[in-house]
C-alpha positions as a Markdown table, in Angstrom:
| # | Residue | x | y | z |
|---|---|---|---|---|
| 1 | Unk | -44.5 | -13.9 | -90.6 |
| 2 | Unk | -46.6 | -11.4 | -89.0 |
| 3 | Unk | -44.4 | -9.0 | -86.6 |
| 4 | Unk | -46.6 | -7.4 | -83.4 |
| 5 | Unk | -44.4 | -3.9 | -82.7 |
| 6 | Unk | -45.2 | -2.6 | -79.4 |
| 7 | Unk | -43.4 | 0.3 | -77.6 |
| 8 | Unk | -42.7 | 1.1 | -73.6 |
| 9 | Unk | -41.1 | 4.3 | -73.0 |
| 10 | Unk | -40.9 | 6.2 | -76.1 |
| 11 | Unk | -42.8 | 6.5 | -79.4 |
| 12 | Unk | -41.9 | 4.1 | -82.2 |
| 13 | Unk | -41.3 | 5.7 | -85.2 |
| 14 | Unk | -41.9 | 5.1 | -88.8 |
| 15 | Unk | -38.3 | 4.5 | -89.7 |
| 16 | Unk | -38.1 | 2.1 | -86.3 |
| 17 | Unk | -41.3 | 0.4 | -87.9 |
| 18 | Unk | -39.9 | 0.2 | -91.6 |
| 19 | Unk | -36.7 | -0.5 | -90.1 |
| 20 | Unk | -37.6 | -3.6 | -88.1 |
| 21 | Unk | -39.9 | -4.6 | -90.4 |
| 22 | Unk | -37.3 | -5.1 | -93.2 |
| 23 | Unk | -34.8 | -6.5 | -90.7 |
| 24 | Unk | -37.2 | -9.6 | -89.4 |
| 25 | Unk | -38.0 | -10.2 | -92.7 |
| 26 | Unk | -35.0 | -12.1 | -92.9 |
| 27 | Unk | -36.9 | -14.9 | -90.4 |
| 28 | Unk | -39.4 | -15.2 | -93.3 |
| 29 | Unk | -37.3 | -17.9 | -94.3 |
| 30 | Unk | -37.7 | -20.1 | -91.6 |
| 31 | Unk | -41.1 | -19.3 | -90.3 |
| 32 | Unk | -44.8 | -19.6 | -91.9 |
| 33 | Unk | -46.8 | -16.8 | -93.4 |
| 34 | Unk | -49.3 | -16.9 | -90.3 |
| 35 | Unk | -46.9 | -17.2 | -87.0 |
| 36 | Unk | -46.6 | -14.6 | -85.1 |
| 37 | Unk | -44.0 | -13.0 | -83.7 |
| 38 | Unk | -44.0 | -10.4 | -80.4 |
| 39 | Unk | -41.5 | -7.5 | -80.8 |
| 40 | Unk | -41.4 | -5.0 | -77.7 |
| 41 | Unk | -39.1 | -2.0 | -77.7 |
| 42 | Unk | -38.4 | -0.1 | -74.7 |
| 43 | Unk | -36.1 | 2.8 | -73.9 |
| 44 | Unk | -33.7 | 2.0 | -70.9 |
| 45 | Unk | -31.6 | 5.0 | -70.2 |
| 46 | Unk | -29.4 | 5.4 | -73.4 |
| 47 | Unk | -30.2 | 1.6 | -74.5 |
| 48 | Unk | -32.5 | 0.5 | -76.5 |
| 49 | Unk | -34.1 | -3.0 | -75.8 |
| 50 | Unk | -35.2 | -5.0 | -78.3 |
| 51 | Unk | -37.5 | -8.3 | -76.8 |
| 52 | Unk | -39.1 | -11.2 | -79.4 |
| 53 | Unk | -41.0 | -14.1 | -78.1 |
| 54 | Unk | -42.2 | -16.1 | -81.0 |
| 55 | Unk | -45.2 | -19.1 | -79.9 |
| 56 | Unk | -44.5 | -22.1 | -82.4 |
| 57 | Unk | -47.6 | -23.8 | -83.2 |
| 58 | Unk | -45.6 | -26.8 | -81.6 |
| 59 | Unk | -46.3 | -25.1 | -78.1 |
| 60 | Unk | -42.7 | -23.8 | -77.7 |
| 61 | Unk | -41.5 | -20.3 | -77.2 |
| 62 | Unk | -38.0 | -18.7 | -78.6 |
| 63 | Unk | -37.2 | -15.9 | -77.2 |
| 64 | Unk | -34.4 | -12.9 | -77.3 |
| 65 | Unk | -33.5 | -10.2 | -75.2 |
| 66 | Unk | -30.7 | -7.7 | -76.5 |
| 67 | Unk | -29.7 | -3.8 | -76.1 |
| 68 | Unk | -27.6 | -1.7 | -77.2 |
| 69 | Unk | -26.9 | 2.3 | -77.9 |
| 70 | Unk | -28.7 | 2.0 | -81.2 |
| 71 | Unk | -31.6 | 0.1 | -82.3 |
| 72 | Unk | -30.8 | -1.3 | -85.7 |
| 73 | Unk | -27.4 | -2.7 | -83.9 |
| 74 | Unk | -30.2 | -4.3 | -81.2 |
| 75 | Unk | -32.1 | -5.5 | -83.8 |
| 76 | Unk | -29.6 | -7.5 | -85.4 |
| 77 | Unk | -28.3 | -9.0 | -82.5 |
| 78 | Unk | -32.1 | -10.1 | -81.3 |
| 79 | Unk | -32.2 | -11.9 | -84.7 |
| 80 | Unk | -28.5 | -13.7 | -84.0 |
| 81 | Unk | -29.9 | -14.4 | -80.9 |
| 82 | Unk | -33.1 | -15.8 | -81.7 |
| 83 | Unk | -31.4 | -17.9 | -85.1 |
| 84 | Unk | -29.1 | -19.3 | -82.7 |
| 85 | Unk | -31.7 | -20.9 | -80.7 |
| 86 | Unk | -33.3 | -22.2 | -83.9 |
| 87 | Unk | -30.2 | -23.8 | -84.8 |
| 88 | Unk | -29.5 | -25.5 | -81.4 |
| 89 | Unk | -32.7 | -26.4 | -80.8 |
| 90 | Unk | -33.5 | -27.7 | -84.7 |
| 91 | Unk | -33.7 | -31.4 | -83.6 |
| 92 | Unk | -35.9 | -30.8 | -80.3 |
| 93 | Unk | -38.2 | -28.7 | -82.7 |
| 94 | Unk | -38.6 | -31.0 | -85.4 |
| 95 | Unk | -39.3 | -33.6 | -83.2 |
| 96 | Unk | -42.1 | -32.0 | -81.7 |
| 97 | Unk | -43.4 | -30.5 | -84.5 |
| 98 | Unk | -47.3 | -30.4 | -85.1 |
| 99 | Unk | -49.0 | -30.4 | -88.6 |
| 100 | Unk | -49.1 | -26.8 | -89.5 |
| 101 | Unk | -44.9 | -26.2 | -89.4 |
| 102 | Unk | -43.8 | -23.7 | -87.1 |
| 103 | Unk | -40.0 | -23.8 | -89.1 |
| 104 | Unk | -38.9 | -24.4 | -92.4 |
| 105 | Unk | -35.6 | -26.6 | -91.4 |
| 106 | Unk | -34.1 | -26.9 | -94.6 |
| 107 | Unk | -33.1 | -23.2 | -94.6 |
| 108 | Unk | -31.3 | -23.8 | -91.4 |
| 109 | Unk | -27.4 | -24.7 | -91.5 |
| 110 | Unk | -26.0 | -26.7 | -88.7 |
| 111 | Unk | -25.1 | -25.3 | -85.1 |
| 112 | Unk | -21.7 | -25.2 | -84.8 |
| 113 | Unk | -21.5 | -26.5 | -81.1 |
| 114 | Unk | -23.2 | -29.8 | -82.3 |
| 115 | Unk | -24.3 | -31.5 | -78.6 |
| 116 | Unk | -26.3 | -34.2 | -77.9 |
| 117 | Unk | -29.4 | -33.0 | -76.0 |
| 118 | Unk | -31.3 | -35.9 | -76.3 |
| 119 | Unk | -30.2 | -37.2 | -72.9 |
| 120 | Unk | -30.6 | -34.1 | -70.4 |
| 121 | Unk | -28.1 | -34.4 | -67.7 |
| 122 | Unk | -29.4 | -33.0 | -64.7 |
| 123 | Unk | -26.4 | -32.8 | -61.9 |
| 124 | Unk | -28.2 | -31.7 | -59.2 |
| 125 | Unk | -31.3 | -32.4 | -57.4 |
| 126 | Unk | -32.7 | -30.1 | -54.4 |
| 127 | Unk | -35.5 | -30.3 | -52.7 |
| 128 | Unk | -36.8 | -27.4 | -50.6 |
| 129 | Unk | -39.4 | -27.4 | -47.8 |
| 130 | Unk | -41.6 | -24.0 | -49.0 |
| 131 | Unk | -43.9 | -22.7 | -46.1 |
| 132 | Unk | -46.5 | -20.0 | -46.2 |
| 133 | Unk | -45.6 | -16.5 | -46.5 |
| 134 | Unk | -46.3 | -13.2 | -48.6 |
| 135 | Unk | -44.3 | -12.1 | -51.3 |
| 136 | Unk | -43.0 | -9.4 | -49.0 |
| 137 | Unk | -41.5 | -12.2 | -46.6 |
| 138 | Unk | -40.2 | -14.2 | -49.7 |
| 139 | Unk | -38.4 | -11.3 | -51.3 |
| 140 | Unk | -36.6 | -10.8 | -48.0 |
| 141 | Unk | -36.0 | -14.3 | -47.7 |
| 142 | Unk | -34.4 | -14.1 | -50.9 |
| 143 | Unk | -32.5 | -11.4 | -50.5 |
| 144 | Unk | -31.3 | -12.8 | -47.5 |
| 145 | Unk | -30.1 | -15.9 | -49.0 |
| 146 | Unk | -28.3 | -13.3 | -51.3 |
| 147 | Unk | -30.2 | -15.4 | -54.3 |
| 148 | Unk | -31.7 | -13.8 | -57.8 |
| 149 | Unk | -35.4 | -16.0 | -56.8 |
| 150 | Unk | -37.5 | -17.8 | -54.6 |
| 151 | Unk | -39.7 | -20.5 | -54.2 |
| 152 | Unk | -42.4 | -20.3 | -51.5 |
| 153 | Unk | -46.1 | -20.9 | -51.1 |
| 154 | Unk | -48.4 | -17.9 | -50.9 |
| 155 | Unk | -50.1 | -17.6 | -47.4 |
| 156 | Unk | -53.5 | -16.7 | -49.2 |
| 157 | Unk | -54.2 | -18.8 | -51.4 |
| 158 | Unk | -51.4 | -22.0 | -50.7 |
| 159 | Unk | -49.8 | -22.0 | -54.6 |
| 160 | Unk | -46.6 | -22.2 | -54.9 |
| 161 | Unk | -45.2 | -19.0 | -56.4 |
| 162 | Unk | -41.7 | -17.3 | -57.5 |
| 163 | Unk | -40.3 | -13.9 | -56.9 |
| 164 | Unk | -37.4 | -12.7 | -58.8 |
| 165 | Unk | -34.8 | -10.2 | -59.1 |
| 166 | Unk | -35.2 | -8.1 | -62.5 |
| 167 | Unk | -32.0 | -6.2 | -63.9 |
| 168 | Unk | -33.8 | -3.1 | -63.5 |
| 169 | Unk | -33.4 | -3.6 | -59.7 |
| 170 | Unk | -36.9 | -4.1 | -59.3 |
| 171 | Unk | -38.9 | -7.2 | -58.5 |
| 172 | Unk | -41.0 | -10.0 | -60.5 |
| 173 | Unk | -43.3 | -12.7 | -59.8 |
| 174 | Unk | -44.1 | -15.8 | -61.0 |
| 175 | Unk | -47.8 | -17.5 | -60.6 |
| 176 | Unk | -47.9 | -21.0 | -62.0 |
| 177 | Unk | -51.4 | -21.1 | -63.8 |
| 178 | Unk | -52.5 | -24.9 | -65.6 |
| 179 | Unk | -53.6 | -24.1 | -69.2 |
């Protein structure tokens, strides 16, 4: 697996690089020599934040988000995290898998919370009327409502778009593009 290390708010050192670098390679086992695999680090006040986002050649993402005081400790939690989806997901993902494997399943052992997510139970369908505003108007919509997003449709260019609340306290948006 090939690892892409990038850091946001502090220098990544050799030992963080050797360090992470030895730790993934314990996903070698379930991914191919040529996927790739996104690693950001980023220095939140005393945390460190360790984010992977891995593209399968089957057109699925996985993806982990952890932090903690120390980065090896964050490390090995992103890799629980990201193993866990693996395993939960390990019928959905052989099922769509494509020619050039994405994950080797027989190194996998079972998910312990065995659930059947071949029929998705959706309880709840809303429909919301979205009208023209800017993403000014649709962030104080949303925090209005009190909710962490919002659905509207942008007044310039009439596509629908999202704005979100990020844990930093800070904003996001969302701009559905057709690929």
């Amino acid at each position: 697996m090939k690892l892409n290390l990038i850091a946001k708010n502090f220098t990544l050192t050799d030992d963080i690089r050797n360090e992470s670098i030895k730790k993934f390679d314990r996903l070698d086992k379930y991914f191919h020599d040529q996927q790739e695999m996104d690693v950001r680090f980023a220095k939140e006040g005393n945390d460190f934040v360790v984010e992977t986002t891995a593209f399968l050649d089957n057109g699925r993402i996985l993806r982990s988000e952890t932090s903690d005081e120390t980065y090896p400790t964050a490390i090995d939690r992103n890799i629980d995290g990201l193993l866990r989806q693996v395993r939960k997901n390990k019928t959905k993902l052989m099922r769509g898998r494509q020619k050039g494997e994405s994950i080797k399943f027989e190194n996998l052992e079972p998910y312990e919370e065995e659930e059947n997510d071949d029929n998705i139970n959706i309880k709840r369908v809303k429909e919301i009327h979205v009208k023209p505003m800017s993403a000014e108007e649709a962030i104080l919509q949303m925090e209005l409502l009190g909710h962490n997003f919002f659905v509207y449709l942008d007044s310039e260019d009439a596509d629908v778009r999202v704005v979100y609340k990020r844990r930093k306290g800070d904003y996001g948006q969302i701009i559905p593009r057709l690929k």
